[in-house]
Amino acid sequence: MAIDSSEVKKVARLARLDIDDSAIAATTATISNILAMVDRMQLVDTQGVPPLAHPLEAIQRLRKDEVSETDQREQLQSCAPAVEEGLFLVPRVIE
Amino acid sequence: MYDKTIAEQSRALTRGELSSVELTQSYLDRIRQFDGDINSYITVTEELALDQARAADERRASGDAGAMTGIPLAHKDLFCTEGVKTSCGSRMLDNFIAPYESTVTARFKDAGAVMLGKTNMDEFAMGSSNENSYYGPVKNPWDKAAIPGGSSGGSAAAVAARLAAGATGTDTGGSIRQPASHCGITGLKPTYGRVSRWGMVAYASSLDQAGPMTRSAEDAAIMLNTMAGFDPRDSTSLEHSVPDYTTTLNDSLEGLTIGLPKEYIAAGLDADVEKQIDRSITEYVKLGAKVKEVSLPNAGLCIPAYYVIAPAEASSNLSRFDGVRFGHRCEDPQDLMDLYLRSRSEGFGEEVKRRIIVGTYALSSGYYDAYYRKAQQIRRLIRDDFLDAFKECDVIMGPNAPTAAFDLGAINNDPVAMYLSDIYTLSVNLAGLPGLSVPVGMANNRPVGLQIIGQHFAEARLLNIGHRLQQVTDWHLQSPALI
Amino acid sequence: MQWETVIGLEIHVQLATKTKIFSGASTAFGAAPNTQACAVDLGLPGVLPVVNEEAVNMAIRFGLGIDAEINQVNVFERKNYFYPDLPKGYQTTQLEKPIVGAGHVDITLADGSTKTIRIHHAHLEEDAGKSLHEDFHGMSGIDLNRAGTPLIEIVTEPDIRSAEEAVAFAKKLHAIVTTLGICDGDMSQGSVRFDVNVSVRPKGQEAFGTRTETKNLNSFKFMEAAILKEVARQIDLIEDGGQIIQETRLYNGDTGEARSMRSKEEANDYRYFPCPDLLPVMINDERLAKLKADMPEMPDAKKSRLIAQFGLSEYDAEILSADQATAAYFEAVVTACDDAKLSANWIMGELSRSLNQSNIVIADSPVTATMLGGLINRIKDNTISGKIAKEVFEVLWQGECNSADEVIDKKGLKQVTDTGTIEAMIDSVLMANAQQVENYRAAEPEKRGKMMGFFVGQCMKASGGKANPGMVNQILKQKLDG
């Protein structure tokens, strides 16, 4: 499946990545090469094969409903870029 | 003393011939002397290491020591370490000091091991050459014109250059085995779920697995004894009993059936590499093993399947790096979109962005079935090939990479060529199997490793097989001449 | 033209677990910002989720409560999008394999008719944090205490045809989740939130109209108002030749205004895929059997029983079975006083009014079921009149006494039933109102009834309300009519 530069831009934006206009042609070419390599999968008939999400197909273990974490705000916010009154600050959120 | 294996150091510490402080200091001295050039460490924790060494010596004196007590290790810089920077080789986390400890590093701490520092790596473990690091490439100690392999290139180079007694690595598509192979050391990727992923910055969650990188298989067994085991904080960690991996190291190989996949002698396998692999298999035959041809018909599909699944998971795993709660944040964001776009674009390197875009595309509406779902179906075919092959053999052997380490800069501008070099390692991750790389010779004066793949939970057998070879060969004892 | 409204609901119900769905942090309300958001809730690098068993159990209980299939293998997926209150950049939810499959909820309408609303499915997911828009130098503040609180999202089929049905459904659902004890039901704290999908179509038309979604309605009243407003807007728009745009809308309950959410810069593409940090949840027969055995009496069954056992009306039974606490209170009052009708009247009248005024829930009522039962007993044995009983209730509500008997005793409210005392009182009233007595006796018999009320009132007033009204009536009549 070929991908063009407008699609690369769209996908990048979906992933919140900015691609410089000067780099878009080169990025599109590289992504296209990768997708061309990946497209070899389409030659394989996988009809009826269930997808395998985890190699050992184990099942989820369930945790007891007991509080194990107490207030660690100070430590956890020690690596935060902008905090005030215990809140993480971001540019204004408009709904 | 820095040239001794962990096993030897441990014995010397026990006998009192050596203190952990002396041993630790000897590595710190070497790091200062040689690592400016090799660049295997991102952070060296000198003071902490000496404090831990002193504590380890006291612990030995009080009779409360284990095999790892006082042994100086290096940890790949994606294991979160409380109070010490965890960068993941990325500008994004250049300022990140985790407020918690990964299970793997915590277990080593509890065992009294010493942390020398955090090792260089491809950014977010994405790469096969360690050239994708914000902190610059790592050089191969055997030949500084060569890459050390990746993504655990710093760990591999540090162990090879005797800048650590052992190191931790992680392997998502070969990131322990391939650099171990390129640096002439021993590296084990355990069964998926054998070692806890808690506190390991995720690349591709269903593939990531931590393991030891050491001089010898015996050392890997010693380290794995500390690393392996169930962790209630990791849902994918398995409640499977952990043996003492050192007790079976000397078991006989009589009757061992080695499977050689006919698909492995593909075009592109370097003749010198093939020769070293063949020679090592001859050694195994001398040790009593039998050889049998097996088939892994979908082996070649591991590259496309992996390069859809891993980027897809990564695109989602890396969404949390948004400049809000930790990590890089752009200057003076104008609005939310600007905060996201600039923080992420400035924080991530080229290869990481590339994989995020590919992964986002593979999961996006209209493409999910053709890419992600298809890749997961092929993943099943690949795993089932292995399960079928293991009906006919005990282990599978082959190369880790088509060539010995290539030159720095040789293919760094060609991602697809780089991806294709992962052909021998990716399928093991897709199938969740354990894989061991042991050094078996040189090609073009650069090390070559043999990959030994086992059934799920067969780590003890793999280490036994690796150890027996190391009893009759000395590739693992050779060290590069550093200047 | 005749229009028909078509409504489907998505309901987010916060589960009453002690901890988050994927972490061991507390879910309690009201903590200081981010003090209940641990490393997992913050989505810090390297942290991993582990599923809370109680959240799974509660979701199963909900499924059993609506006669739904329980999917024995269910899978968590990631819904990917960027938003500051979503720390990981994805919400862990369920899509292809939700825990609860198709079920149904039956509702009773005001005209007494019943209707079945089909439930498409219900799935487990995590709640997001909150953005606070107070001005921090032009920035917003993010509090992630709520992030990771377990939710079930319940999705109905588009079976609802009016705001009235929607409210009846919402109330029934509220009754179900509170009866099951899987949700505290506190709508003011956002414990139950409704998203309403509304469309209109000409009556008789098969195809659905274009729908809009109004999100995050957290009271029955707001939901009803939002639906009525949106239906009217859609009909007006279509009749004026306009077209409905599929969009997400916001309704402000305080101002009664609705508006379109700022149209997103681009269409969302959530890129769902199975969460690789979690494994499929398997619900074995043993777990299912145990949870089945522990099921409480559900509102429908309770309602039928209240009608059969206590002879209550449909209407009374519906209200009293609407939540576990009210039903339990009712049954405790009946046990204390053995009078279902009086119990129902007092709970739905005086008690309910006082609870509403003070904005407290029945479980926290200062007048306990035992106290109310005791009060009703004193009405039944004529110790006090109904009017005095209200006074006694008020005293009990203020917490000044611990029982009706204590209030009656302290305040001297015991009813006067001594014939001599009452006669003397009546005599003095008649004497003081000689003219009215004359008028009464001269009046036509059919007009006397009304005039009688005056004398009763005067007598009751004279006794401070304590005279037995029946006796006053009887003796007065004798004396006046001769």
PDB file of N, CA and C in Angstrom, chain C residues 29 38 48 73 139 155 159 187 195 250-251 284 293 304 326 351 368 441 454 465:
ATOM      1  N   PHE C  29     -13.650   9.908  47.268  1.00  0.00           N
ATOM      2  CA  PHE C  29     -13.873  11.272  46.783  1.00  0.00           C
ATOM      3  C   PHE C  29     -13.211  12.294  47.695  1.00  0.00           C
ATOM      4  N   CYS C  38      -1.369   7.407  41.843  1.00  0.00           N
ATOM      5  CA  CYS C  38      -0.064   6.781  42.014  1.00  0.00           C
ATOM      6  C   CYS C  38       0.645   6.727  40.658  1.00  0.00           C
ATOM      7  N   LEU C  48       3.013  -0.622  35.154  1.00  0.00           N
ATOM      8  CA  LEU C  48       2.151  -1.617  34.516  1.00  0.00           C
ATOM      9  C   LEU C  48       0.841  -1.783  35.277  1.00  0.00           C
ATOM     10  N   VAL C  73     -14.590 -15.010  28.323  1.00  0.00           N
ATOM     11  CA  VAL C  73     -13.282 -14.458  27.968  1.00  0.00           C
ATOM     12  C   VAL C  73     -13.525 -13.020  27.546  1.00  0.00           C
ATOM     13  N   MET C 139      -3.468  29.070  32.400  1.00  0.00           N
ATOM     14  CA  MET C 139      -3.314  27.627  32.188  1.00  0.00           C
ATOM     15  C   MET C 139      -4.466  26.879  32.861  1.00  0.00           C
ATOM     16  N   VAL C 155     -24.351   0.331  27.378  1.00  0.00           N
ATOM     17  CA  VAL C 155     -24.831   0.876  26.108  1.00  0.00           C
ATOM     18  C   VAL C 155     -26.187   0.251  25.786  1.00  0.00           C
ATOM     19  N   ASP C 159     -33.894   2.001  21.886  1.00  0.00           N
ATOM     20  CA  ASP C 159     -35.260   1.533  22.147  1.00  0.00           C
ATOM     21  C   ASP C 159     -36.112   2.592  22.847  1.00  0.00           C
ATOM     22  N   MET C 187     -25.069  10.890  42.289  1.00  0.00           N
ATOM     23  CA  MET C 187     -24.971  11.525  40.982  1.00  0.00           C
ATOM     24  C   MET C 187     -24.306  12.894  41.064  1.00  0.00           C
ATOM     25  N   ASP C 195     -24.718   9.712  28.750  1.00  0.00           N
ATOM     26  CA  ASP C 195     -24.558  10.298  27.420  1.00  0.00           C
ATOM     27  C   ASP C 195     -25.821   9.933  26.659  1.00  0.00           C
ATOM     28  N   LEU C 250     -22.954  19.731  24.310  1.00  0.00           N
ATOM     29  CA  LEU C 250     -22.856  19.887  25.759  1.00  0.00           C
ATOM     30  C   LEU C 250     -24.105  20.586  26.248  1.00  0.00           C
ATOM     31  N   TYR C 251     -24.618  20.151  27.405  1.00  0.00           N
ATOM     32  CA  TYR C 251     -25.780  20.782  27.998  1.00  0.00           C
ATOM     33  C   TYR C 251     -25.373  21.305  29.364  1.00  0.00           C
ATOM     34  N   ASN C 284     -14.339 -18.064  35.273  1.00  0.00           N
ATOM     35  CA  ASN C 284     -14.654 -19.490  35.328  1.00  0.00           C
ATOM     36  C   ASN C 284     -16.007 -19.724  35.998  1.00  0.00           C
ATOM     37  N   ALA C 293     -24.871 -16.841  43.511  1.00  0.00           N
ATOM     38  CA  ALA C 293     -25.438 -17.192  44.814  1.00  0.00           C
ATOM     39  C   ALA C 293     -25.550 -15.973  45.726  1.00  0.00           C
ATOM     40  N   SER C 304     -42.446  -6.620  43.127  1.00  0.00           N
ATOM     41  CA  SER C 304     -43.528  -7.615  43.126  1.00  0.00           C
ATOM     42  C   SER C 304     -43.800  -8.126  44.533  1.00  0.00           C
ATOM     43  N   THR C 326     -33.629   2.563  50.558  1.00  0.00           N
ATOM     44  CA  THR C 326     -35.023   2.930  50.803  1.00  0.00           C
ATOM     45  C   THR C 326     -35.854   1.686  51.108  1.00  0.00           C
ATOM     46  N   LEU C 351     -40.662  12.037  55.408  1.00  0.00           N
ATOM     47  CA  LEU C 351     -39.234  11.688  55.424  1.00  0.00           C
ATOM     48  C   LEU C 351     -38.558  12.142  54.138  1.00  0.00           C
ATOM     49  N   THR C 368     -34.306   7.332  62.391  1.00  0.00           N
ATOM     50  CA  THR C 368     -34.054   5.957  61.967  1.00  0.00           C
ATOM     51  C   THR C 368     -35.373   5.235  61.735  1.00  0.00           C
ATOM     52  N   ARG C 441     -77.574  25.906  64.665  1.00  0.00           N
ATOM     53  CA  ARG C 441     -78.825  25.189  64.933  1.00  0.00           C
ATOM     54  C   ARG C 441     -79.922  25.647  63.986  1.00  0.00           C
ATOM     55  N   PHE C 454     -65.695  24.567  62.069  1.00  0.00           N
ATOM     56  CA  PHE C 454     -65.300  25.716  62.886  1.00  0.00           C
ATOM     57  C   PHE C 454     -65.170  25.338  64.342  1.00  0.00           C
ATOM     58  N   GLY C 465     -54.116  21.120  70.330  1.00  0.00           N
ATOM     59  CA  GLY C 465     -53.984  20.065  69.326  1.00  0.00           C
ATOM     60  C   GLY C 465     -53.974  18.676  69.919  1.00  0.00           C
TER      61      GLY C 465
END
